[in-house]
Amino acid sequence: MRKHALLPVLALSVFLAGCAGSPLRSYNKELGNTISMVNAGDVKGALAQLEANNDSVFSSSDEKDANGGKKEKTQADSIFGKDILYYFEKGELLRLDNEYERSRDAWLEADGIVRIWEDEYRVNPAKVLGDVATYLVSDRVSRYDGNDYEKVFLSTKLMLDHVMLGNNDDARIEMKKTFEREKLIESFREQEYERIQEETGKQSLKFSVDDLAKNGYPVDKLDSPDARALKNGYQNAFAHYLSGYFFELKGEPSLAAPGYRNALELRPDSKLIRQKATGKLGGKPGPGKADVLFVVESGFAPALRSITIPLPIPINKEVVVTPLSFPVITADTRAYVPPSITVGAQSLPVETLVNVDALARRQLKDRLPGIIGRTAVRAVIKSALQYQAKKKGGALAGLAATVATVGSEQADERSWRTLPARLSVARAILPVGEQDIEFRTRNGIYRGRIKIEDTMTIVPIRLSGNFVYVGQRDAQGTLEAAPDLEEAVEDEPVDEKPEAASKPSGAGGLSGILGSGARPKVLR
Amino acid sequence: MKFSRFPLLPALLALSLSACQTLNSPTVGKGISYGDSKAVETVSTDLGSTDIQTTSEKMTQSLLQTPLLQDIIRKRGLLMASPVENKTSEYFDTKLITDTVLSHLQKNGVRYVIAGDEMQNQVDELRRQNQSGLYKKSSAAKVGNMQGAQYRLDGSVSSITKRGSGVKDVYYKINMRLIEIESGIVEWSDEKEIRKVLNY
Amino acid sequence: MKQMILTFSLGLACLGAALPVYSDDGGSIASKVEELGRMDYLKVADLRAVRRDGLLRVQATISNSSPANQQLHYRFRWLDNDGFTVWEEEPWKPELVYGKQDKVLNVTAPTFKATDFKLELQSPNNSTSAENPGNVADKPPYR
């Protein structure tokens, strides 16, 4: 099915290269604008931009069929229609806009696409695994099913949406689905690994990650200590912690305990998790109090970039240097995690549970052997073409062919970009009612007011560029630049904990000191 | 090869049609069928239906043999149960084991009182009947008549998982205890071990 | 379907037998055991039952004649004096019997009402023949 679908894609790619809906689009370019709009606090503009980018010639914007029923997703839809990335980003943007219902709907669309993949794998694992090794065209042309960690993140985020909307039953289902998904991915990766071992054993041409490194691929960027410390490239400590929180508050310690325990396995150094994983569960917060979870997201997931590495491919006893493209991750160090959140008189420590940056590196590192395998197969074919051109037309034609291959070879740079770079949590038992919160951002101190409900209260906070989003419908707050902070925070390594927050002397004298970019803003 | 089979097909069809008529089952849909709920389930190494069933069965049998429990039945004593604690990393509702053991015990005449979160519903209902002013005084359940249990049942599930190349071995140990609430003495305890091996 | 015939024929056999008394090796083992198909390597070597503290206790020894490990699935059906079941259908229990091993299964009835039982046995290596679809009454094999 997929192989057939590829043919028209190839043919069309020629005139579609510039078009937004094209599989050959440059995803980074597309999303760059969207992200800077989010950074400036213009979510609505970012959404409009996203819609404009995805106005494909193939997909009808109408998601209903002729009878008004919901259209069934087909594989063609997932290739030509609005792809999973569109729904990933849309769901995230809508969530930042506090449109939880629409965000959930967008993510459910994405979930449908992930489920196509899951079902395919369950029904016919050999076929899905077969695809792993048989691509002749660049990875970016293939259907994007989402990265492993994105798939897990998707159900985690859906889970959060369900909780925010108060649909506890749906949240419960989504939680179970998250962990089934993790297991499925685990089994897929295990089998894929064996498959790739087998395939590369068969090939006469063998390239390892080391060969890539020798030719200029920045392996050290992937093999960073934080990426190595992860158990794998898909499991999400926050997903487990959230289910621990959810089930604990629902009075189901037998399901909460494994949540905390799994989270601890993934983040053994977290005090917040350890406290729950080893302590007794099921304590009630007491009358007039609620167990509140702050979910602090900072920055944006790292972008994948294409890097061209010339590899020597032996053809007819002649070594032809062929330029091949590989994805590489560019670090996003702009994420800022506040060291603590002050609620009333209490200062709550903020702990980072998920480092998406490290996850992405780890995932790419784990998948690199497969990518090399696929690229090598293509290389042999392309080298043969080059060789023919060289033989017939001399050096000049050979050069032309080289240029052509570089032009058509671009690594797959698609990824869910609006995901945060860091996901952190803080948790405390707080009195019900309105509460003042305060925390540091890169641009100063945010002060706001949140509402704490009687039951489960989750407060999503997103620190993005110059802006702070608080995920409560009527939350209000201001970001005040603190002159003595600006310097201290500048160029600070992401994870390092700064000194205790020093408060600005007063709001009155601020406007004079502030630059135009950091004016006090009223936030939703 | 393929073609030679075709002439046979109508003949075969005719034969089968004349031999018997298809009898419609009272079912709708296809692809889903009801399995045997008592069958041995070996889908994964996770705790599953067979494990719950055999564990609760063993616990019930073991409990029934205890003279103390027979005494409780005779004297119509009261039991309560704290849900079996999940000490594994699996999302598995171990309370199911407690529920099954309790229902098995009840069939043998053991009386138990509710506890934990179910208690909240009970309290809410009592409150509604007595404080809402909607109920007739004579028919409303009275406050202050709930009975305390003398014995408490609790337990836990632990696991050890080992992985080698091509093999995954999971060992489960399920432990249950009957404790006299007043004295804290463990009057009975038993355990069930389960080993599950996955070769791939 | 096959199982239905089996259960039915056994039910008849059971009614005719009316076996309330158990002592060591009291009745015939075959009358207490139901095999699904015919087990080639496993057999019930010993079966005893006693009533203690109002509960029926059963001990069955399963011996494996083959040198290879055999998988066994078993369950009990608990009956009263009149042959009615007094407990819900039990789950099948998996048991591994090593080559040449005698495995002792020791169970207690889950209810005080049980006075009689049937032991259902199934092994994946059971053989069945089309002519004789597992009708145990036809071939009381182990005694």
mmCIF file of N, CA and C in Angstrom, chain B residues 36-40 49-50 53-54 57 60-62 64-65 67 70 73 100 103-105 107-108, chain C residues 52-55 57 73 75 78 87-94 106-113:
data_model
loop_
_atom_site.group_PDB
_atom_site.id
_atom_site.type_symbol
_atom_site.label_atom_id
_atom_site.label_comp_id
_atom_site.label_asym_id
_atom_site.label_seq_id
_atom_site.Cartn_x
_atom_site.Cartn_y
_atom_site.Cartn_z
ATOM 1 N N ASP B 36 -13.462 -17.966 26.773
ATOM 2 C CA ASP B 36 -13.741 -18.622 28.037
ATOM 3 C C ASP B 36 -13.081 -17.812 29.153
ATOM 4 N N SER B 37 -13.914 -17.274 30.049
ATOM 5 C CA SER B 37 -13.345 -16.429 31.106
ATOM 6 C C SER B 37 -12.496 -17.238 32.073
ATOM 7 N N LYS B 38 -12.602 -18.549 31.996
ATOM 8 C CA LYS B 38 -11.831 -19.388 32.907
ATOM 9 C C LYS B 38 -10.601 -19.982 32.247
ATOM 10 N N ALA B 39 -10.373 -19.626 30.994
ATOM 11 C CA ALA B 39 -9.257 -20.215 30.275
ATOM 12 C C ALA B 39 -7.938 -19.683 30.817
ATOM 13 N N VAL B 40 -6.890 -20.457 30.624
ATOM 14 C CA VAL B 40 -5.566 -20.021 31.052
ATOM 15 C C VAL B 40 -5.087 -18.944 30.089
ATOM 16 N N SER B 49 -5.841 -12.457 34.077
ATOM 17 C CA SER B 49 -7.049 -13.010 34.680
ATOM 18 C C SER B 49 -6.770 -14.321 35.415
ATOM 19 N N THR B 50 -5.983 -15.187 34.792
ATOM 20 C CA THR B 50 -5.705 -16.480 35.421
ATOM 21 C C THR B 50 -4.999 -16.284 36.759
ATOM 22 N N GLN B 53 -7.521 -15.160 39.330
ATOM 23 C CA GLN B 53 -8.430 -16.246 39.680
ATOM 24 C C GLN B 53 -7.756 -17.284 40.551
ATOM 25 N N THR B 54 -6.587 -17.739 40.117
ATOM 26 C CA THR B 54 -5.939 -18.803 40.891
ATOM 27 C C THR B 54 -5.478 -18.287 42.247
ATOM 28 N N GLU B 57 -8.452 -17.906 44.514
ATOM 29 C CA GLU B 57 -8.935 -19.238 44.855
ATOM 30 C C GLU B 57 -8.083 -19.871 45.946
ATOM 31 N N THR B 60 -8.708 -18.102 49.267
ATOM 32 C CA THR B 60 -9.984 -18.483 49.860
ATOM 33 C C THR B 60 -9.886 -19.861 50.495
ATOM 34 N N GLN B 61 -9.321 -20.797 49.747
ATOM 35 C CA GLN B 61 -9.200 -22.164 50.263
ATOM 36 C C GLN B 61 -8.382 -22.193 51.545
ATOM 37 N N SER B 62 -7.305 -21.444 51.514
ATOM 38 C CA SER B 62 -6.421 -21.440 52.671
ATOM 39 C C SER B 62 -7.118 -20.808 53.877
ATOM 40 N N LEU B 64 -10.359 -20.593 54.443
ATOM 41 C CA LEU B 64 -11.470 -21.415 54.929
ATOM 42 C C LEU B 64 -10.996 -22.522 55.850
ATOM 43 N N GLN B 65 -9.791 -22.991 55.601
ATOM 44 C CA GLN B 65 -9.263 -24.070 56.428
ATOM 45 C C GLN B 65 -8.855 -23.594 57.812
ATOM 46 N N PRO B 67 -9.102 -22.495 61.419
ATOM 47 C CA PRO B 67 -10.156 -22.630 62.445
ATOM 48 C C PRO B 67 -10.717 -21.266 62.832
ATOM 49 N N GLN B 70 -13.406 -20.210 60.496
ATOM 50 C CA GLN B 70 -14.629 -20.980 60.714
ATOM 51 C C GLN B 70 -15.349 -20.481 61.962
ATOM 52 N N ILE B 73 -17.145 -17.311 61.109
ATOM 53 C CA ILE B 73 -18.399 -17.594 60.414
ATOM 54 C C ILE B 73 -19.473 -17.988 61.429
ATOM 55 N N THR B 100 -12.291 -10.402 44.814
ATOM 56 C CA THR B 100 -12.651 -11.785 44.531
ATOM 57 C C THR B 100 -12.597 -12.630 45.794
ATOM 58 N N SER B 103 -15.657 -11.899 47.865
ATOM 59 C CA SER B 103 -16.919 -12.465 47.378
ATOM 60 C C SER B 103 -16.940 -13.981 47.548
ATOM 61 N N HIS B 104 -15.778 -14.611 47.423
ATOM 62 C CA HIS B 104 -15.720 -16.053 47.681
ATOM 63 C C HIS B 104 -16.007 -16.348 49.153
ATOM 64 N N LEU B 105 -15.433 -15.540 50.013
ATOM 65 C CA LEU B 105 -15.632 -15.757 51.455
ATOM 66 C C LEU B 105 -17.097 -15.538 51.814
ATOM 67 N N LYS B 107 -19.655 -16.027 50.053
ATOM 68 C CA LYS B 107 -20.478 -17.166 49.658
ATOM 69 C C LYS B 107 -20.433 -18.255 50.721
ATOM 70 N N ASN B 108 -19.405 -18.229 51.537
ATOM 71 C CA ASN B 108 -19.288 -19.222 52.601
ATOM 72 C C ASN B 108 -19.788 -18.687 53.933
ATOM 73 N N ARG C 52 -12.622 -32.856 56.157
ATOM 74 C CA ARG C 52 -12.044 -32.465 57.436
ATOM 75 C C ARG C 52 -12.532 -31.045 57.728
ATOM 76 N N ASP C 53 -12.964 -30.809 58.944
ATOM 77 C CA ASP C 53 -13.499 -29.491 59.327
ATOM 78 C C ASP C 53 -14.600 -29.044 58.379
ATOM 79 N N GLY C 54 -15.349 -29.981 57.888
ATOM 80 C CA GLY C 54 -16.450 -29.621 57.006
ATOM 81 C C GLY C 54 -16.050 -29.319 55.589
ATOM 82 N N LEU C 55 -14.777 -29.412 55.302
ATOM 83 C CA LEU C 55 -14.324 -29.109 53.945
ATOM 84 C C LEU C 55 -13.765 -30.352 53.283
ATOM 85 N N ARG C 57 -11.296 -32.275 51.125
ATOM 86 C CA ARG C 57 -9.916 -32.082 50.687
ATOM 87 C C ARG C 57 -9.545 -33.179 49.707
ATOM 88 N N HIS C 73 -3.260 -28.800 32.338
ATOM 89 C CA HIS C 73 -4.269 -27.847 32.786
ATOM 90 C C HIS C 73 -5.316 -28.632 33.567
ATOM 91 N N ARG C 75 -8.695 -28.485 36.611
ATOM 92 C CA ARG C 75 -9.591 -27.751 37.501
ATOM 93 C C ARG C 75 -10.551 -28.742 38.135
ATOM 94 N N TRP C 78 -16.941 -28.808 41.845
ATOM 95 C CA TRP C 78 -17.397 -29.181 43.184
ATOM 96 C C TRP C 78 -18.885 -29.469 43.156
ATOM 97 N N TRP C 87 -20.379 -24.718 43.287
ATOM 98 C CA TRP C 87 -19.436 -23.599 43.209
ATOM 99 C C TRP C 87 -19.355 -23.190 41.757
ATOM 100 N N GLU C 88 -18.998 -21.944 41.537
ATOM 101 C CA GLU C 88 -18.887 -21.485 40.161
ATOM 102 C C GLU C 88 -17.794 -22.257 39.439
ATOM 103 N N GLU C 89 -17.819 -22.139 38.123
ATOM 104 C CA GLU C 89 -16.829 -22.816 37.316
ATOM 105 C C GLU C 89 -15.442 -22.319 37.717
ATOM 106 N N GLU C 90 -14.569 -23.237 38.001
ATOM 107 C CA GLU C 90 -13.221 -22.819 38.393
ATOM 108 C C GLU C 90 -12.389 -22.432 37.174
ATOM 109 N N PRO C 91 -11.415 -21.578 37.374
ATOM 110 C CA PRO C 91 -10.512 -21.299 36.253
ATOM 111 C C PRO C 91 -9.596 -22.494 36.013
ATOM 112 N N TRP C 92 -9.189 -22.660 34.777
ATOM 113 C CA TRP C 92 -8.194 -23.693 34.490
ATOM 114 C C TRP C 92 -6.880 -23.273 35.118
ATOM 115 N N LYS C 93 -6.215 -24.240 35.700
ATOM 116 C CA LYS C 93 -4.942 -23.914 36.323
ATOM 117 C C LYS C 93 -3.809 -24.606 35.568
ATOM 118 N N PRO C 94 -2.811 -23.849 35.182
ATOM 119 C CA PRO C 94 -1.687 -24.462 34.480
ATOM 120 C C PRO C 94 -0.719 -25.089 35.476
ATOM 121 N N ASN C 106 -2.816 -30.628 45.658
ATOM 122 C CA ASN C 106 -3.508 -30.692 46.929
ATOM 123 C C ASN C 106 -4.473 -29.520 47.009
ATOM 124 N N VAL C 107 -5.756 -29.819 47.037
ATOM 125 C CA VAL C 107 -6.716 -28.713 47.067
ATOM 126 C C VAL C 107 -7.782 -28.942 48.128
ATOM 127 N N THR C 108 -8.362 -27.853 48.532
ATOM 128 C CA THR C 108 -9.471 -27.890 49.463
ATOM 129 C C THR C 108 -10.659 -27.260 48.776
ATOM 130 N N ALA C 109 -11.820 -27.816 49.012
ATOM 131 C CA ALA C 109 -13.011 -27.267 48.382
ATOM 132 C C ALA C 109 -13.186 -25.813 48.816
ATOM 133 N N PRO C 110 -13.632 -24.963 47.914
ATOM 134 C CA PRO C 110 -13.800 -23.553 48.267
ATOM 135 C C PRO C 110 -15.102 -23.298 49.026
ATOM 136 N N THR C 111 -15.866 -24.345 49.259
ATOM 137 C CA THR C 111 -17.134 -24.152 49.950
ATOM 138 C C THR C 111 -17.451 -25.346 50.842
ATOM 139 N N PHE C 112 -18.177 -25.075 51.897
ATOM 140 C CA PHE C 112 -18.553 -26.150 52.827
ATOM 141 C C PHE C 112 -19.583 -27.081 52.225
ATOM 142 N N LYS C 113 -20.226 -26.610 51.171
ATOM 143 C CA LYS C 113 -21.316 -27.402 50.596
ATOM 144 C C LYS C 113 -20.819 -28.580 49.771
#
